[in-house]
Short mmCIF file of C-alpha atoms and ligand atoms in Angstrom, two decimals:
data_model
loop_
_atom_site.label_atom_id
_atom_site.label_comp_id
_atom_site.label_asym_id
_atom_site.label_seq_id
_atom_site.Cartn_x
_atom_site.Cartn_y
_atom_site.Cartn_z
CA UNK N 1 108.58 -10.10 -65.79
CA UNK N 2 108.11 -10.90 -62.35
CA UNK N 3 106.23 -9.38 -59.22
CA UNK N 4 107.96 -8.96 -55.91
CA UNK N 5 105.89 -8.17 -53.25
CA UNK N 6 106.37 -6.65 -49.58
CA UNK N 7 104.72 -7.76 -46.89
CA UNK N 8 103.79 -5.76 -43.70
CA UNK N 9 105.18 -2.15 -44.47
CA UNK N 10 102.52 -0.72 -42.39
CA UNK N 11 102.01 -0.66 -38.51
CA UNK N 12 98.14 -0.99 -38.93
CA UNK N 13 98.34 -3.54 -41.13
CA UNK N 14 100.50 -5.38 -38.86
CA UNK N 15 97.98 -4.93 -35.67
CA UNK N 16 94.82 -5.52 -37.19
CA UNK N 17 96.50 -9.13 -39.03
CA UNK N 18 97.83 -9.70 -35.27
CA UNK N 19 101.32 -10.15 -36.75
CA UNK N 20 104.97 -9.35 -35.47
CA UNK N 21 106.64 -6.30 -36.62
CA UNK N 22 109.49 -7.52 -39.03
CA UNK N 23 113.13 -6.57 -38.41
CA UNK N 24 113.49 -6.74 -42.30
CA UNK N 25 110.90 -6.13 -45.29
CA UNK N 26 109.10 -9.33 -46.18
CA UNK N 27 109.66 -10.28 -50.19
CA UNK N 28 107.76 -12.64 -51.93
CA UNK N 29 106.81 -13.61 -55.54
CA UNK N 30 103.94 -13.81 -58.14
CA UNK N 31 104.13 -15.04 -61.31
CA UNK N 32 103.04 -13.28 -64.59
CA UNK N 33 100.54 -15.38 -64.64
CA UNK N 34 99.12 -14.02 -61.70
CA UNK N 35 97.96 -10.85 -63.27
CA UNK N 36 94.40 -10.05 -64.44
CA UNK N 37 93.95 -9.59 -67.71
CA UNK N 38 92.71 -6.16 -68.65
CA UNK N 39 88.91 -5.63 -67.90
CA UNK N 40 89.01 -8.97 -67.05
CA UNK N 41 87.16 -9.98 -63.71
CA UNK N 42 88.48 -11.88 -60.68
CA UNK N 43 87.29 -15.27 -59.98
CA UNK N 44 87.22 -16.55 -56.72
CA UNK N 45 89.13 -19.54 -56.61
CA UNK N 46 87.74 -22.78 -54.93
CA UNK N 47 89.93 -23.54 -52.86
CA UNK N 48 89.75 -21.09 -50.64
CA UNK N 49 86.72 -19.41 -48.75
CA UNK N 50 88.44 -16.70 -47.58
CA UNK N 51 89.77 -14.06 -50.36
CA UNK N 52 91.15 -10.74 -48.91
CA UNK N 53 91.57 -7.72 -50.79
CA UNK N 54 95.23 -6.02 -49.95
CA UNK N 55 94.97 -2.56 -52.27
CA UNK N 56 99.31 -1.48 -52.62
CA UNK N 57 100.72 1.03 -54.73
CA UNK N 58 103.25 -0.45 -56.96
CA UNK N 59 106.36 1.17 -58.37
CA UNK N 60 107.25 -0.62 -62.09
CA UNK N 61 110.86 -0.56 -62.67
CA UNK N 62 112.39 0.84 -66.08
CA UNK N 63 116.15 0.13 -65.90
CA UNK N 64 118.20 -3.23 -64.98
CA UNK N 65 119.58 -3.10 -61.76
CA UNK N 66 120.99 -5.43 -58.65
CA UNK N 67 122.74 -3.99 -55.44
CA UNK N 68 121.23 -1.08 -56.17
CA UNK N 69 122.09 1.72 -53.66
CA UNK N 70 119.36 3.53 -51.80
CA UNK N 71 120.42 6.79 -53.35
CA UNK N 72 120.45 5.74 -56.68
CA UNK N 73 116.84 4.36 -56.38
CA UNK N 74 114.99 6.87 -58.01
CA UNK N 75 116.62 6.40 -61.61
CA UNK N 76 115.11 2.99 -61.28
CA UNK N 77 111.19 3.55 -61.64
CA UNK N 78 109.85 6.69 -63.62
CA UNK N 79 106.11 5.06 -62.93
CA UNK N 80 104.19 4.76 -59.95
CA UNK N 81 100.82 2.57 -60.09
CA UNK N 82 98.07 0.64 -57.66
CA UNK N 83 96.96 -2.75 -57.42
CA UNK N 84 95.22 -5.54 -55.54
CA UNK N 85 97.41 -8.34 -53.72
CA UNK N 86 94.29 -10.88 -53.68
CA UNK N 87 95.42 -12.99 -50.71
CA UNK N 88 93.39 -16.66 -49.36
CA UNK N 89 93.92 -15.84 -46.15
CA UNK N 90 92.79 -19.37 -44.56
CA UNK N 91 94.90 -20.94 -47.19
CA UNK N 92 97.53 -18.22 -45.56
CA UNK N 93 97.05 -18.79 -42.18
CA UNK N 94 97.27 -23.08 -42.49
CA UNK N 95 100.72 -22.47 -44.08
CA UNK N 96 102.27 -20.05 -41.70
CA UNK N 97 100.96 -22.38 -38.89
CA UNK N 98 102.62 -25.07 -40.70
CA UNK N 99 105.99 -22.21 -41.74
CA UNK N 100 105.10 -23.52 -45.31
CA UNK N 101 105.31 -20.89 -47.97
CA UNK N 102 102.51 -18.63 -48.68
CA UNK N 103 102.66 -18.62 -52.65
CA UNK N 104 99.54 -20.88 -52.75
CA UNK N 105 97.79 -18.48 -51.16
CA UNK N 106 99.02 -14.99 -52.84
CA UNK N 107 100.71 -15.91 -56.20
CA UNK N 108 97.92 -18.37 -57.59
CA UNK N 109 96.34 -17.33 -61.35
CA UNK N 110 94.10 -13.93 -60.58
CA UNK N 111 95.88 -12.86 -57.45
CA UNK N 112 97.13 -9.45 -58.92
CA UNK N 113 95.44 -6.98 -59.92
CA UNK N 114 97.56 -4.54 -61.73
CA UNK N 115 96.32 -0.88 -62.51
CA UNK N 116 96.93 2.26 -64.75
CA UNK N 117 100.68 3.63 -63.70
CA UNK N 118 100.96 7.97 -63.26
CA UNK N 119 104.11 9.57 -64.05
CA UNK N 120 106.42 10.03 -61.01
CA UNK N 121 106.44 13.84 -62.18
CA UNK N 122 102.49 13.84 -60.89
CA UNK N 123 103.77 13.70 -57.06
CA UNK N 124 105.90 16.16 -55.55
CA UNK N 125 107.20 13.36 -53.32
CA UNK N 126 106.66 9.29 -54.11
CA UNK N 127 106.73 9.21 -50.31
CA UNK N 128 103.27 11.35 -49.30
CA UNK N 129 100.63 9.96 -52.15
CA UNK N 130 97.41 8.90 -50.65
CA UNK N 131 95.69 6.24 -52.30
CA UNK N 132 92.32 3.86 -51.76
CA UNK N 133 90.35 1.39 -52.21
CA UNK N 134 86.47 1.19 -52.68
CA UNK N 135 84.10 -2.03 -52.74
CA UNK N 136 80.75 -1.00 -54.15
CA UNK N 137 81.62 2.73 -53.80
CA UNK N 138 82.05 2.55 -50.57
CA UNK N 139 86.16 3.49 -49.12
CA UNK N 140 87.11 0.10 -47.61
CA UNK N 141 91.46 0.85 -47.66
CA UNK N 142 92.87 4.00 -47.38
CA UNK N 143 96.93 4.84 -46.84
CA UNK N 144 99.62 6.98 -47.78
CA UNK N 145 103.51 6.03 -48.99
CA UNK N 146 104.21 7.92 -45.87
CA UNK N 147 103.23 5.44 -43.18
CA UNK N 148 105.35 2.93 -44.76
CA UNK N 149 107.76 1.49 -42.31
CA UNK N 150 110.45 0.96 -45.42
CA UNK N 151 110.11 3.64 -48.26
CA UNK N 152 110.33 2.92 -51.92
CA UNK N 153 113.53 3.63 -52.14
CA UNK N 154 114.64 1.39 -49.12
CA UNK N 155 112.73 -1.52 -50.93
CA UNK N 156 114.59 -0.77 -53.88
CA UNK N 157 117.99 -1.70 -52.72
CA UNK N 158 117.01 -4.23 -49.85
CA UNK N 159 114.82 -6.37 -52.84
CA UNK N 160 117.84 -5.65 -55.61
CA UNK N 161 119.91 -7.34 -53.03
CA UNK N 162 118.65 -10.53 -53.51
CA UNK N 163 116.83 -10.13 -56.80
CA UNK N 164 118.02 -8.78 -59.89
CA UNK N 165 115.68 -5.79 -60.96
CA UNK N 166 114.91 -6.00 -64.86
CA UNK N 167 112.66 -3.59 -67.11
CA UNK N 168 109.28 -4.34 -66.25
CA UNK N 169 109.16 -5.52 -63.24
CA UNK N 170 106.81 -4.50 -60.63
CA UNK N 171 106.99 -4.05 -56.86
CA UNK N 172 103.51 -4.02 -54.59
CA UNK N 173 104.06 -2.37 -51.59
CA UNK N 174 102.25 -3.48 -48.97
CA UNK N 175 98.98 -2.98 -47.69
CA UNK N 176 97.54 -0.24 -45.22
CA UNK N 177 95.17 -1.53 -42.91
CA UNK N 178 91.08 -2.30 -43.50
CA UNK N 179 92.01 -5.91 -45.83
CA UNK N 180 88.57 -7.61 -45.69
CA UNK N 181 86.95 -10.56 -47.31
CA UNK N 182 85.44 -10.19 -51.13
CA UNK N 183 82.06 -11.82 -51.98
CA UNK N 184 80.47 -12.61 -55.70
CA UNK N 185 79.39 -9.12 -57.45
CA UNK N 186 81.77 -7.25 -55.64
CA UNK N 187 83.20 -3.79 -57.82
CA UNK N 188 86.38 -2.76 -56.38
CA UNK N 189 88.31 0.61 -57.29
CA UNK N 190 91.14 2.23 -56.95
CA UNK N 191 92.39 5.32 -56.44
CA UNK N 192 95.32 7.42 -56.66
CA UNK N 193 94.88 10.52 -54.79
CA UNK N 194 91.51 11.38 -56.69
CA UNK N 195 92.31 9.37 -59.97
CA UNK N 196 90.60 6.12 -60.76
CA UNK N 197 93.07 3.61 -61.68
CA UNK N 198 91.50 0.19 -62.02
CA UNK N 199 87.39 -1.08 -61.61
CA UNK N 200 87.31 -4.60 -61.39
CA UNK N 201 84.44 -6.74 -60.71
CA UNK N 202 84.53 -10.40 -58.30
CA UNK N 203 82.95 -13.16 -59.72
ZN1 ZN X 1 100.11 -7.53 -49.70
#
């Protein structure tokens, strides 16, 4: 399977990173063997000093699928889930200065965090859930799949455009604003509208 990621979906994201509005989404890649393993904790890597959390909802895809139009979308995912895009940001920030690829700094082992998926049937629309993010119980993230600036179904067919969509696969979102640094003995959790969907602790 692979991850394909968005990057700035959300106008407060976009201000508080200091970043330019894109004209398009923003795709890129993580490996499988990016993912935490299950109750598992994240290690901080060495190489960077710098680790941001980025808490996204993610939308795992059930059906094989390229070109895939807007409308048609919805057949593609019955399972909506949250996660954490674990991003080096200094790492980040020397390669966009340099217009180097970021995946050193977002797809390296650890970087995703992938939690418990909810039925689509939950939600009366996939396009108002609220969702968060708390580091040591306090709320650190919060956003809702309505201030996206491209919708899960408009990711659907601009991503299955240029990558083919196969069972399994899973989509972060982008991040709503309030990313900030994690530190040793840090216990982040998720939530979807009130449910907890993944503890993890930083190490
Ligand atoms: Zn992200």
């Amino acid at each position: 399977m692979k991850i394909i990621c968005v990057g700035r979906n959300y106008g407060a994201h976009i201000e508080e990173l200091q970043n330019e509005r894109p004209e398009h989404p923003i795709l890129f890649l993580k490996p499988d063997t990016a993912i935490v393993l299950k109750k598992q904790p994240f290690f901080i890597p060495d190489f960077s000093n710098d680790i941001h959390h980025e808490v996204e909802i993610l939308v795992k895809i059930n059906k094989i699928g390229k070109y895939i139009d807007k409308k048609f979308a919805p057949t593609y995912y019955e399972e909506i889930g949250l996660g954490i895009d674990f991003t080096a940001r200094d790492l980040q920030a020397q390669l966009k200065e340099k217009g180097l690829p970021w995946e050193k700094a977002k797809a390296f082992d650890g970087a995703a965090v992938v939690g418990n998926f909810l039925p689509k049937s939950t939600f009366e629309s996939v396009d108002d859930i609220n969702f968060s993010l708390k580091k040591n119980g306090e709320t650190v993230q919060k956003g809702n799949t309505r201030l996206m600036l491209w919708k899960i179904d408009a990711l659907i067919e601009y991503i299955s455009k240029y990558f083919t969509l196969k069972i399994g696969d899973i989509i972060f979102t982008g991040t709503p604003a309030g990313v900030a640094k994690v530190n040793p003995n840090d216990k982040l959790t998720g939530y979807i509208e009130e449910t907890e969907v993944f503890s993890i602790k930083v190490k």
